């Protein structure tokens, strides 16, 4: 647990130090992220060797105290979060198109990192509220870094985030008034199937779905992610929307009455299929490159929502493995896609998809990074997206009555292929003559490629990870 706490304290202390110094210190943040990644790997090694660990902060046990818990999934998410922050920080420091080469991005990124780490470790409803508020406020501040054109999307994001927080906080108040407890593990033992419990879960779910931009509460996401600086867009899509999803899964998997969970599972699964189709269709139609990538986030979160819904409906815990494999594979692929899109957009001088004409010749590395990451979103083997989709499809193909859900996965795959190949087809058109001032940054393009290569290498570790999750549980 000490390594996990260090992975929380290092980015937090780094952020406070940068706020005091008021200086641009990308190298310091990169070093801090590298140390945090080492601590997260050490925490994962500890969990593999000794199992889950718990810590009562300040020595106060539940229900009065706050408990941190380090389990298999939490340890994996700590490593995932630190790795994404390290990759994005290196790009933000290196690329001239990152739009973050000023002093404000670096402390905000560290605060974002610390907030997410605290969220993964927490098991308390109110502590989750605090981390969600920190996460939302920091994310809005990071969106604004791109200038005046981001003010309206950022304001909309802020107002909807505050609305979601009010819904969530009202649900927390109802739960505390009913059970005088907020620890999720304790609530899993004492919660009953009452009208108050059901109403509280609905309010909590409404707030979390709005914060996570899950369909149909996703309307704020495309504009905010597209308007943000490139490095910020990568962090928002890969990490920020996954925090509320984690809490949503914990609530419904631990607190919800079984009958109510089954009923809600159908709704989640249908919303997941709708997200796959509508998000993919919106990505296919938009003329703007970063908006396309943002809408693909809406679509890809549909896989996670579908896995969560079927997990609740069938009470099949193997689907939790599919859910979190999707989260990790999507996060890495989306980092690569946003960095590649931002680099091509900045170099070519246009935000339109049509500006990528001939990009396979003028910016081959960046375009290849985009295509390789898109292949994981489609689910091409042996990528991480394929592994997650295969784990999800296995229970769907066992019985004919489950095949309609498999059809939903197929529709999502076809939609993903359509918007990815739309970009690739334009990129393989004949290129126009380059401008005299055309100077692409090849090293920044390779940095965009790195997360895509990592997500395709996930297949090498997929079998032991799936077996470990099945043995120890999530």
Short mmCIF file of C-alpha atoms in Angstrom, two decimals:
data_model
loop_
_atom_site.label_atom_id
_atom_site.label_comp_id
_atom_site.label_asym_id
_atom_site.label_seq_id
_atom_site.Cartn_x
_atom_site.Cartn_y
_atom_site.Cartn_z
CA UNK A 1 0.00 0.00 0.00
CA UNK A 2 2.94 2.36 0.58
CA UNK A 3 3.82 2.27 -3.13
CA UNK A 4 0.20 3.10 -4.02
CA UNK A 5 0.22 6.04 -1.62
CA UNK A 6 3.45 7.29 -3.19
CA UNK A 7 1.77 7.14 -6.61
CA UNK A 8 -0.79 9.57 -5.15
CA UNK A 9 1.62 11.83 -3.26
CA UNK A 10 4.23 12.31 -6.00
CA UNK A 11 1.93 14.04 -8.55
CA UNK A 12 0.17 15.96 -5.77
CA UNK A 13 3.42 17.33 -4.33
CA UNK A 14 4.72 18.05 -7.83
CA UNK A 15 1.60 20.10 -8.60
CA UNK A 16 1.94 22.10 -5.37
CA UNK A 17 5.63 22.72 -6.07
CA UNK A 18 4.89 23.98 -9.59
CA UNK A 19 2.13 26.25 -8.31
CA UNK A 20 4.59 27.79 -5.86
CA UNK A 21 7.38 28.18 -8.41
CA UNK A 22 5.07 29.39 -11.21
CA UNK A 23 7.53 28.11 -13.77
CA UNK A 24 7.26 25.88 -16.80
CA UNK A 25 8.84 22.60 -15.78
CA UNK A 26 7.96 19.87 -18.26
CA UNK A 27 11.10 17.89 -17.43
CA UNK A 28 10.16 17.85 -13.73
CA UNK A 29 6.66 16.57 -14.52
CA UNK A 30 8.04 13.88 -16.82
CA UNK A 31 10.41 12.75 -14.03
CA UNK A 32 7.55 12.76 -11.51
CA UNK A 33 5.36 10.72 -13.87
CA UNK A 34 8.17 8.23 -14.41
CA UNK A 35 8.60 7.83 -10.64
CA UNK A 36 4.84 7.49 -10.24
CA UNK A 37 4.77 4.77 -12.90
CA UNK A 38 7.51 2.92 -11.01
CA UNK A 39 5.50 3.15 -7.78
CA UNK A 40 2.36 1.95 -9.55
CA UNK A 41 4.24 -1.04 -10.97
CA UNK A 42 5.56 -1.80 -7.48
CA UNK A 43 1.99 -1.65 -6.13
CA UNK A 44 0.85 -4.06 -8.84
CA UNK A 45 3.71 -6.41 -7.97
CA UNK A 46 2.65 -6.28 -4.32
CA UNK A 47 -0.94 -7.17 -5.18
CA UNK A 48 0.20 -10.08 -7.34
CA UNK A 49 2.36 -11.39 -4.52
CA UNK A 50 0.24 -10.79 -1.42
CA UNK A 51 -3.29 -10.01 -2.62
CA UNK A 52 -5.53 -7.03 -1.91
CA UNK A 53 -4.65 -4.52 0.82
CA UNK A 54 -6.65 -1.96 2.78
CA UNK A 55 -5.69 1.19 4.66
CA UNK A 56 -7.84 3.12 7.16
CA UNK A 57 -6.71 6.73 6.79
CA UNK A 58 -5.76 8.37 10.09
CA UNK A 59 -6.34 5.08 11.90
CA UNK A 60 -10.13 5.59 11.85
CA UNK A 61 -12.01 2.54 10.69
CA UNK A 62 -15.38 2.57 8.89
CA UNK A 63 -18.06 3.83 9.15
CA UNK A 64 -16.41 7.00 10.57
CA UNK A 65 -13.12 6.75 8.71
CA UNK A 66 -12.12 6.66 5.04
CA UNK A 67 -10.75 3.45 3.64
CA UNK A 68 -8.35 3.03 0.72
CA UNK A 69 -8.28 -0.32 -1.01
CA UNK A 70 -5.61 -1.67 -3.35
CA UNK A 71 -6.90 -4.62 -5.36
CA UNK A 72 -6.03 -6.18 -8.73
CA UNK A 73 -8.11 -3.78 -10.81
CA UNK A 74 -7.04 -0.71 -8.83
CA UNK A 75 -3.36 -1.64 -9.24
CA UNK A 76 -3.81 -2.07 -13.01
CA UNK A 77 -5.58 1.29 -13.24
CA UNK A 78 -2.77 2.98 -11.30
CA UNK A 79 -0.24 1.66 -13.83
CA UNK A 80 -2.51 2.61 -16.74
CA UNK A 81 -3.02 6.16 -15.42
CA UNK A 82 0.68 6.76 -14.77
CA UNK A 83 1.65 5.36 -18.18
CA UNK A 84 -0.82 7.60 -20.04
CA UNK A 85 0.30 10.68 -18.11
CA UNK A 86 3.95 9.91 -18.87
CA UNK A 87 3.31 9.43 -22.60
CA UNK A 88 1.24 12.62 -22.85
CA UNK A 89 3.74 14.65 -20.82
CA UNK A 90 6.60 13.65 -23.10
CA UNK A 91 4.54 14.64 -26.14
CA UNK A 92 3.45 17.93 -24.55
CA UNK A 93 7.06 18.85 -23.80
CA UNK A 94 8.39 17.78 -27.20
CA UNK A 95 5.78 18.82 -29.78
CA UNK A 96 5.42 22.36 -31.04
CA UNK A 97 1.74 21.63 -31.79
CA UNK A 98 0.76 20.46 -28.30
CA UNK A 99 -0.68 23.91 -27.34
CA UNK A 100 0.46 23.25 -23.77
CA UNK A 101 3.97 24.71 -23.69
CA UNK A 102 3.18 27.11 -20.87
CA UNK A 103 3.24 26.92 -17.08
CA UNK A 104 -0.47 26.19 -16.51
CA UNK A 105 -0.70 22.76 -18.14
CA UNK A 106 1.91 21.09 -15.97
CA UNK A 107 0.47 21.62 -12.45
CA UNK A 108 -3.04 20.95 -13.78
CA UNK A 109 -1.95 17.64 -15.30
CA UNK A 110 -0.37 16.64 -11.98
CA UNK A 111 -3.55 17.55 -10.09
CA UNK A 112 -5.55 15.50 -12.58
CA UNK A 113 -3.22 12.56 -11.99
CA UNK A 114 -3.53 12.83 -8.21
CA UNK A 115 -7.34 13.13 -8.38
CA UNK A 116 -7.63 10.00 -10.49
CA UNK A 117 -5.30 8.03 -8.23
CA UNK A 118 -7.36 9.00 -5.19
CA UNK A 119 -10.52 7.98 -7.03
CA UNK A 120 -9.15 4.53 -7.91
CA UNK A 121 -8.07 3.91 -4.31
CA UNK A 122 -11.20 5.24 -2.56
CA UNK A 123 -14.15 3.11 -1.52
CA UNK A 124 -16.26 5.84 0.08
CA UNK A 125 -19.19 7.58 -1.62
CA UNK A 126 -18.36 11.05 -0.29
CA UNK A 127 -14.66 10.70 -0.96
CA UNK A 128 -15.60 9.81 -4.53
CA UNK A 129 -17.66 13.02 -4.65
CA UNK A 130 -14.58 15.03 -3.64
CA UNK A 131 -12.37 13.35 -6.25
CA UNK A 132 -15.04 13.81 -8.94
CA UNK A 133 -15.23 17.53 -8.16
CA UNK A 134 -11.46 17.91 -8.34
CA UNK A 135 -11.40 15.93 -11.56
CA UNK A 136 -14.13 18.04 -13.16
CA UNK A 137 -12.71 21.41 -12.14
CA UNK A 138 -9.21 20.53 -13.30
CA UNK A 139 -10.54 19.14 -16.59
CA UNK A 140 -12.48 22.35 -17.30
CA UNK A 141 -9.42 24.46 -16.52
CA UNK A 142 -7.35 22.37 -18.93
CA UNK A 143 -9.90 22.75 -21.74
CA UNK A 144 -9.66 26.55 -21.43
CA UNK A 145 -5.90 26.44 -22.10
CA UNK A 146 -6.50 26.49 -25.86
CA UNK A 147 -7.90 30.03 -25.75
CA UNK A 148 -11.11 31.90 -26.40
CA UNK A 149 -12.64 29.35 -28.77
CA UNK A 150 -12.73 26.86 -25.88
CA UNK A 151 -14.65 29.14 -23.48
CA UNK A 152 -18.16 28.13 -24.55
CA UNK A 153 -17.50 24.34 -24.60
CA UNK A 154 -15.67 24.64 -21.26
CA UNK A 155 -18.54 26.60 -19.70
CA UNK A 156 -21.07 24.04 -20.92
CA UNK A 157 -18.85 21.27 -19.52
CA UNK A 158 -18.61 23.09 -16.17
CA UNK A 159 -22.35 23.70 -15.82
CA UNK A 160 -23.29 20.13 -16.73
CA UNK A 161 -20.58 18.78 -14.43
CA UNK A 162 -21.97 20.83 -11.53
CA UNK A 163 -25.48 19.59 -12.32
CA UNK A 164 -24.17 16.03 -12.27
CA UNK A 165 -22.47 16.70 -8.94
CA UNK A 166 -25.74 17.88 -7.39
CA UNK A 167 -27.50 14.71 -8.53
CA UNK A 168 -24.68 12.58 -7.17
CA UNK A 169 -24.56 14.45 -3.85
CA UNK A 170 -28.32 14.09 -3.37
CA UNK A 171 -27.97 10.35 -3.89
CA UNK A 172 -25.16 10.23 -1.31
CA UNK A 173 -27.36 12.10 1.18
CA UNK A 174 -30.20 9.61 0.68
CA UNK A 175 -27.86 6.66 1.19
CA UNK A 176 -26.36 8.17 4.35
CA UNK A 177 -29.78 9.05 5.74
CA UNK A 178 -30.94 5.48 5.20
CA UNK A 179 -27.89 3.51 6.39
CA UNK A 180 -25.62 5.98 8.26
CA UNK A 181 -22.71 4.62 6.22
CA UNK A 182 -20.89 5.62 3.04
CA UNK A 183 -18.26 2.89 2.66
CA UNK A 184 -19.19 0.84 -0.39
CA UNK A 185 -18.04 -2.49 1.09
CA UNK A 186 -20.04 -1.90 4.26
CA UNK A 187 -23.07 -0.83 2.23
CA UNK A 188 -22.86 -4.05 0.21
CA UNK A 189 -23.53 -5.95 3.45
CA UNK A 190 -26.30 -3.79 4.94
CA UNK A 191 -28.14 -2.28 1.96
CA UNK A 192 -31.70 -3.50 1.39
CA UNK A 193 -34.09 -3.35 -1.54
CA UNK A 194 -36.02 -0.23 -0.56
CA UNK A 195 -37.49 2.68 -2.47
CA UNK A 196 -34.88 5.01 -0.93
CA UNK A 197 -32.05 2.76 -2.13
CA UNK A 198 -33.48 2.62 -5.64
CA UNK A 199 -34.01 6.37 -5.83
CA UNK A 200 -30.50 7.02 -4.52
CA UNK A 201 -28.98 4.67 -7.09
CA UNK A 202 -30.90 6.38 -9.89
CA UNK A 203 -29.66 9.82 -8.78
CA UNK A 204 -26.09 8.57 -8.43
CA UNK A 205 -26.30 6.95 -11.85
CA UNK A 206 -27.67 10.09 -13.50
CA UNK A 207 -24.80 12.15 -12.14
CA UNK A 208 -22.14 9.61 -13.06
CA UNK A 209 -23.45 9.01 -16.59
CA UNK A 210 -23.46 12.77 -17.20
CA UNK A 211 -19.88 13.12 -15.96
CA UNK A 212 -18.73 10.10 -17.98
CA UNK A 213 -20.58 11.31 -21.13
CA UNK A 214 -22.36 7.98 -21.45
CA UNK A 215 -25.15 7.89 -24.04
CA UNK A 216 -27.58 9.70 -24.08
CA UNK A 217 -25.92 12.24 -21.72
CA UNK A 218 -22.90 12.80 -23.93
CA UNK A 219 -23.70 16.02 -25.76
CA UNK A 220 -21.05 18.11 -23.98
CA UNK A 221 -18.15 15.79 -24.80
CA UNK A 222 -17.42 16.26 -28.54
CA UNK A 223 -17.19 20.05 -28.34
CA UNK A 224 -15.11 20.05 -25.14
CA UNK A 225 -12.66 17.39 -26.30
CA UNK A 226 -12.30 18.91 -29.75
CA UNK A 227 -11.73 22.44 -28.41
CA UNK A 228 -9.12 21.39 -25.84
CA UNK A 229 -5.37 21.36 -26.58
CA UNK A 230 -4.18 18.12 -28.15
CA UNK A 231 -2.49 16.77 -25.02
CA UNK A 232 -5.52 17.66 -22.91
CA UNK A 233 -7.91 15.95 -25.34
CA UNK A 234 -5.85 12.78 -24.97
CA UNK A 235 -6.05 12.89 -21.16
CA UNK A 236 -9.77 13.68 -21.12
CA UNK A 237 -10.69 10.85 -23.46
CA UNK A 238 -8.30 8.24 -22.10
CA UNK A 239 -8.72 8.88 -18.37
CA UNK A 240 -11.20 11.49 -17.14
CA UNK A 241 -14.39 9.87 -18.45
CA UNK A 242 -13.27 6.52 -17.02
CA UNK A 243 -13.34 7.69 -13.38
CA UNK A 244 -17.16 8.05 -13.17
CA UNK A 245 -17.49 4.74 -15.05
CA UNK A 246 -15.42 3.04 -12.32
CA UNK A 247 -17.71 4.41 -9.59
CA UNK A 248 -20.81 3.42 -11.57
CA UNK A 249 -19.54 -0.16 -11.83
CA UNK A 250 -18.66 -0.28 -8.12
CA UNK A 251 -22.10 0.99 -7.08
CA UNK A 252 -24.17 -1.36 -9.19
CA UNK A 253 -21.94 -4.37 -8.60
CA UNK A 254 -21.87 -3.94 -4.80
CA UNK A 255 -24.87 -1.96 -3.53
CA UNK A 256 -27.73 -2.47 -5.98
CA UNK A 257 -30.39 -5.07 -5.07
CA UNK A 258 -30.15 -8.03 -7.45
CA UNK A 259 -33.61 -7.62 -9.00
CA UNK A 260 -33.11 -3.90 -9.53
CA UNK A 261 -29.64 -4.52 -10.99
CA UNK A 262 -31.10 -6.96 -13.51
CA UNK A 263 -33.73 -4.41 -14.54
CA UNK A 264 -31.17 -1.63 -14.87
CA UNK A 265 -28.80 -3.96 -16.75
CA UNK A 266 -31.16 -4.10 -19.73
CA UNK A 267 -31.24 -0.29 -19.85
CA UNK A 268 -27.45 -0.02 -19.67
CA UNK A 269 -27.01 -2.64 -22.40
CA UNK A 270 -29.50 -0.96 -24.74
CA UNK A 271 -27.84 2.41 -24.12
CA UNK A 272 -24.51 0.79 -24.97
CA UNK A 273 -25.77 -0.46 -28.33
CA UNK A 274 -27.33 2.94 -29.06
CA UNK A 275 -23.99 4.61 -28.25
CA UNK A 276 -22.13 2.29 -30.61
CA UNK A 277 -24.45 3.09 -33.50
CA UNK A 278 -25.21 6.79 -32.92
CA UNK A 279 -21.66 7.71 -31.90
CA UNK A 280 -20.22 5.89 -34.90
CA UNK A 281 -22.71 7.57 -37.24
CA UNK A 282 -21.88 11.03 -35.84
CA UNK A 283 -18.15 10.34 -36.24
CA UNK A 284 -18.72 9.25 -39.82
CA UNK A 285 -20.60 12.46 -40.73
CA UNK A 286 -18.58 15.21 -39.04
CA UNK A 287 -16.19 17.26 -41.22
CA UNK A 288 -13.82 18.01 -38.30
CA UNK A 289 -10.95 15.68 -37.43
CA UNK A 290 -10.82 16.06 -33.63
CA UNK A 291 -14.64 15.99 -33.43
CA UNK A 292 -14.51 12.65 -35.26
CA UNK A 293 -12.09 11.30 -32.67
CA UNK A 294 -14.25 12.72 -29.86
CA UNK A 295 -17.42 11.08 -31.20
CA UNK A 296 -15.53 7.80 -31.42
CA UNK A 297 -15.08 8.08 -27.64
CA UNK A 298 -18.86 8.26 -27.25
CA UNK A 299 -19.19 5.20 -29.47
CA UNK A 300 -16.44 3.17 -27.83
CA UNK A 301 -17.80 3.82 -24.33
CA UNK A 302 -20.85 1.94 -25.62
CA UNK A 303 -18.85 -1.30 -25.38
CA UNK A 304 -18.16 -0.63 -21.70
CA UNK A 305 -21.81 0.25 -21.10
CA UNK A 306 -22.95 -2.91 -22.90
CA UNK A 307 -20.55 -5.05 -20.84
CA UNK A 308 -21.76 -3.42 -17.61
CA UNK A 309 -25.41 -3.93 -18.53
CA UNK A 310 -24.99 -7.60 -19.41
CA UNK A 311 -22.87 -8.12 -16.29
CA UNK A 312 -25.77 -6.87 -14.16
CA UNK A 313 -28.47 -8.68 -16.16
CA UNK A 314 -26.76 -12.08 -16.28
CA UNK A 315 -24.71 -11.70 -13.07
CA UNK A 316 -21.72 -12.98 -15.03
CA UNK A 317 -18.52 -11.64 -13.49
CA UNK A 318 -16.41 -12.58 -16.53
CA UNK A 319 -17.97 -9.58 -18.26
CA UNK A 320 -16.24 -7.30 -15.74
CA UNK A 321 -12.96 -8.43 -17.31
CA UNK A 322 -14.26 -7.44 -20.74
CA UNK A 323 -15.38 -4.06 -19.37
CA UNK A 324 -11.96 -3.09 -18.01
CA UNK A 325 -10.02 -4.53 -20.92
CA UNK A 326 -12.12 -2.22 -23.10
CA UNK A 327 -11.31 0.72 -20.83
CA UNK A 328 -7.55 0.17 -20.96
CA UNK A 329 -7.42 -0.65 -24.69
CA UNK A 330 -9.61 2.32 -25.55
CA UNK A 331 -7.55 4.67 -23.40
CA UNK A 332 -4.26 3.78 -25.07
CA UNK A 333 -5.75 3.86 -28.57
CA UNK A 334 -7.44 7.19 -27.96
CA UNK A 335 -4.19 8.78 -26.70
CA UNK A 336 -2.55 7.76 -29.95
CA UNK A 337 -5.44 8.96 -32.12
CA UNK A 338 -5.71 12.37 -30.47
CA UNK A 339 -1.95 12.98 -30.52
CA UNK A 340 -1.72 11.91 -34.15
CA UNK A 341 -4.78 13.98 -35.10
CA UNK A 342 -3.47 17.04 -33.29
CA UNK A 343 -0.04 16.70 -34.88
CA UNK A 344 -1.46 16.33 -38.40
CA UNK A 345 -3.94 19.13 -37.81
CA UNK A 346 -1.23 21.51 -36.58
CA UNK A 347 1.23 20.62 -39.34
CA UNK A 348 -1.28 20.76 -42.19
CA UNK A 349 -2.92 23.93 -40.89
CA UNK A 350 -6.53 22.76 -41.02
CA UNK A 351 -8.99 21.14 -38.62
CA UNK A 352 -10.95 19.40 -41.40
CA UNK A 353 -10.83 15.70 -42.22
CA UNK A 354 -10.51 16.63 -45.90
CA UNK A 355 -7.16 18.32 -45.14
CA UNK A 356 -5.66 14.85 -44.62
CA UNK A 357 -5.66 14.26 -48.38
CA UNK A 358 -2.39 12.51 -49.15
CA UNK A 359 -1.31 12.36 -45.50
CA UNK A 360 0.01 8.82 -46.03
CA UNK A 361 2.72 10.46 -48.18
CA UNK A 362 3.23 13.80 -46.41
CA UNK A 363 2.93 12.56 -42.79
CA UNK A 364 3.26 8.77 -43.01
CA UNK A 365 4.20 8.13 -39.38
CA UNK A 366 1.35 10.21 -37.94
CA UNK A 367 -1.16 8.69 -40.32
CA UNK A 368 0.07 5.19 -39.56
CA UNK A 369 -0.28 5.90 -35.82
CA UNK A 370 -3.89 7.01 -36.39
CA UNK A 371 -4.63 3.90 -38.47
CA UNK A 372 -2.99 1.48 -36.03
CA UNK A 373 -4.92 2.96 -33.09
CA UNK A 374 -8.09 2.86 -35.18
CA UNK A 375 -7.47 -0.82 -35.85
CA UNK A 376 -7.70 -1.48 -32.11
CA UNK A 377 -10.98 0.46 -31.91
CA UNK A 378 -12.33 -1.67 -34.75
CA UNK A 379 -11.15 -4.81 -32.96
CA UNK A 380 -8.60 -6.14 -35.42
CA UNK A 381 -6.47 -9.00 -34.01
CA UNK A 382 -4.20 -9.13 -32.09
CA UNK A 383 -4.87 -5.68 -30.62
CA UNK A 384 -6.14 -4.96 -27.12
CA UNK A 385 -9.48 -3.96 -28.60
CA UNK A 386 -9.77 -7.40 -30.20
CA UNK A 387 -8.96 -9.15 -26.91
CA UNK A 388 -11.61 -7.15 -25.03
CA UNK A 389 -14.19 -7.75 -27.76
CA UNK A 390 -13.43 -11.48 -27.81
CA UNK A 391 -13.96 -11.75 -24.03
CA UNK A 392 -17.27 -9.91 -24.44
CA UNK A 393 -18.42 -12.02 -27.39
CA UNK A 394 -17.78 -15.42 -25.81
CA UNK A 395 -20.87 -15.41 -23.53
CA UNK A 396 -22.92 -13.72 -26.27
CA UNK A 397 -22.35 -16.59 -28.72
CA UNK A 398 -23.15 -19.42 -26.30
CA UNK A 399 -26.93 -19.30 -26.72
CA UNK A 400 -29.13 -18.21 -29.66
CA UNK A 401 -31.12 -15.98 -27.28
CA UNK A 402 -27.96 -13.94 -26.71
CA UNK A 403 -27.19 -13.39 -30.40
CA UNK A 404 -29.07 -10.06 -30.70
CA UNK A 405 -26.49 -8.54 -28.33
CA UNK A 406 -23.72 -9.94 -30.54
CA UNK A 407 -25.43 -8.20 -33.45
CA UNK A 408 -25.10 -4.92 -31.53
CA UNK A 409 -21.35 -5.55 -31.19
CA UNK A 410 -21.18 -6.24 -34.94
CA UNK A 411 -22.96 -2.96 -35.72
CA UNK A 412 -20.53 -1.10 -33.49
CA UNK A 413 -17.60 -2.78 -35.25
CA UNK A 414 -18.92 -1.80 -38.67
CA UNK A 415 -19.47 1.80 -37.52
CA UNK A 416 -15.92 1.97 -36.15
CA UNK A 417 -14.51 0.57 -39.38
CA UNK A 418 -16.51 3.11 -41.40
CA UNK A 419 -15.16 6.24 -39.69
CA UNK A 420 -11.59 4.92 -39.41
CA UNK A 421 -11.46 3.87 -43.06
CA UNK A 422 -13.01 7.19 -44.06
CA UNK A 423 -9.90 8.94 -42.75
CA UNK A 424 -7.53 6.31 -44.15
CA UNK A 425 -9.11 6.49 -47.61
CA UNK A 426 -8.65 10.27 -47.74
CA UNK A 427 -5.07 9.90 -46.51
CA UNK A 428 -4.21 7.51 -49.36
CA UNK A 429 -5.45 9.93 -52.01
CA UNK A 430 -2.80 11.67 -54.09
CA UNK A 431 -1.13 14.43 -52.08
CA UNK A 432 -1.14 18.07 -53.17
CA UNK A 433 2.23 19.88 -53.43
CA UNK A 434 3.60 20.85 -50.00
CA UNK A 435 3.79 24.48 -48.89
CA UNK A 436 7.28 26.04 -48.76
CA UNK A 437 7.07 26.26 -44.95
CA UNK A 438 6.03 22.61 -44.54
CA UNK A 439 8.16 21.06 -41.78
CA UNK A 440 6.57 18.01 -40.07
CA UNK A 441 7.94 16.93 -36.70
CA UNK A 442 8.76 13.26 -37.16
CA UNK A 443 9.73 12.64 -33.54
CA UNK A 444 6.36 13.96 -32.31
CA UNK A 445 4.62 11.63 -34.74
CA UNK A 446 6.56 8.70 -33.31
CA UNK A 447 5.45 9.73 -29.83
CA UNK A 448 1.87 9.51 -31.10
CA UNK A 449 2.67 6.05 -32.46
CA UNK A 450 3.95 4.66 -29.15
CA UNK A 451 0.56 4.21 -27.36
CA UNK A 452 -0.82 2.48 -30.48
CA UNK A 453 2.05 -0.01 -30.42
CA UNK A 454 1.46 -0.63 -26.71
CA UNK A 455 -2.24 -1.35 -27.23
CA UNK A 456 -1.38 -3.88 -29.94
CA UNK A 457 1.17 -5.49 -27.61
CA UNK A 458 -1.60 -6.04 -25.03
CA UNK A 459 -2.32 -9.39 -26.71
CA UNK A 460 1.00 -10.69 -25.41
CA UNK A 461 -0.20 -10.25 -21.80
CA UNK A 462 -3.91 -10.85 -22.29
CA UNK A 463 -4.07 -14.54 -21.36
CA UNK A 464 -2.30 -14.30 -17.96
CA UNK A 465 -4.19 -11.09 -17.11
CA UNK A 466 -7.59 -12.65 -17.93
CA UNK A 467 -6.69 -15.78 -15.96
CA UNK A 468 -5.51 -13.67 -12.99
CA UNK A 469 -8.70 -11.59 -12.97
CA UNK A 470 -10.77 -14.79 -13.10
CA UNK A 471 -8.87 -16.32 -10.16
CA UNK A 472 -8.77 -13.36 -7.79
CA UNK A 473 -11.86 -11.45 -8.93
CA UNK A 474 -12.13 -7.72 -9.47
#
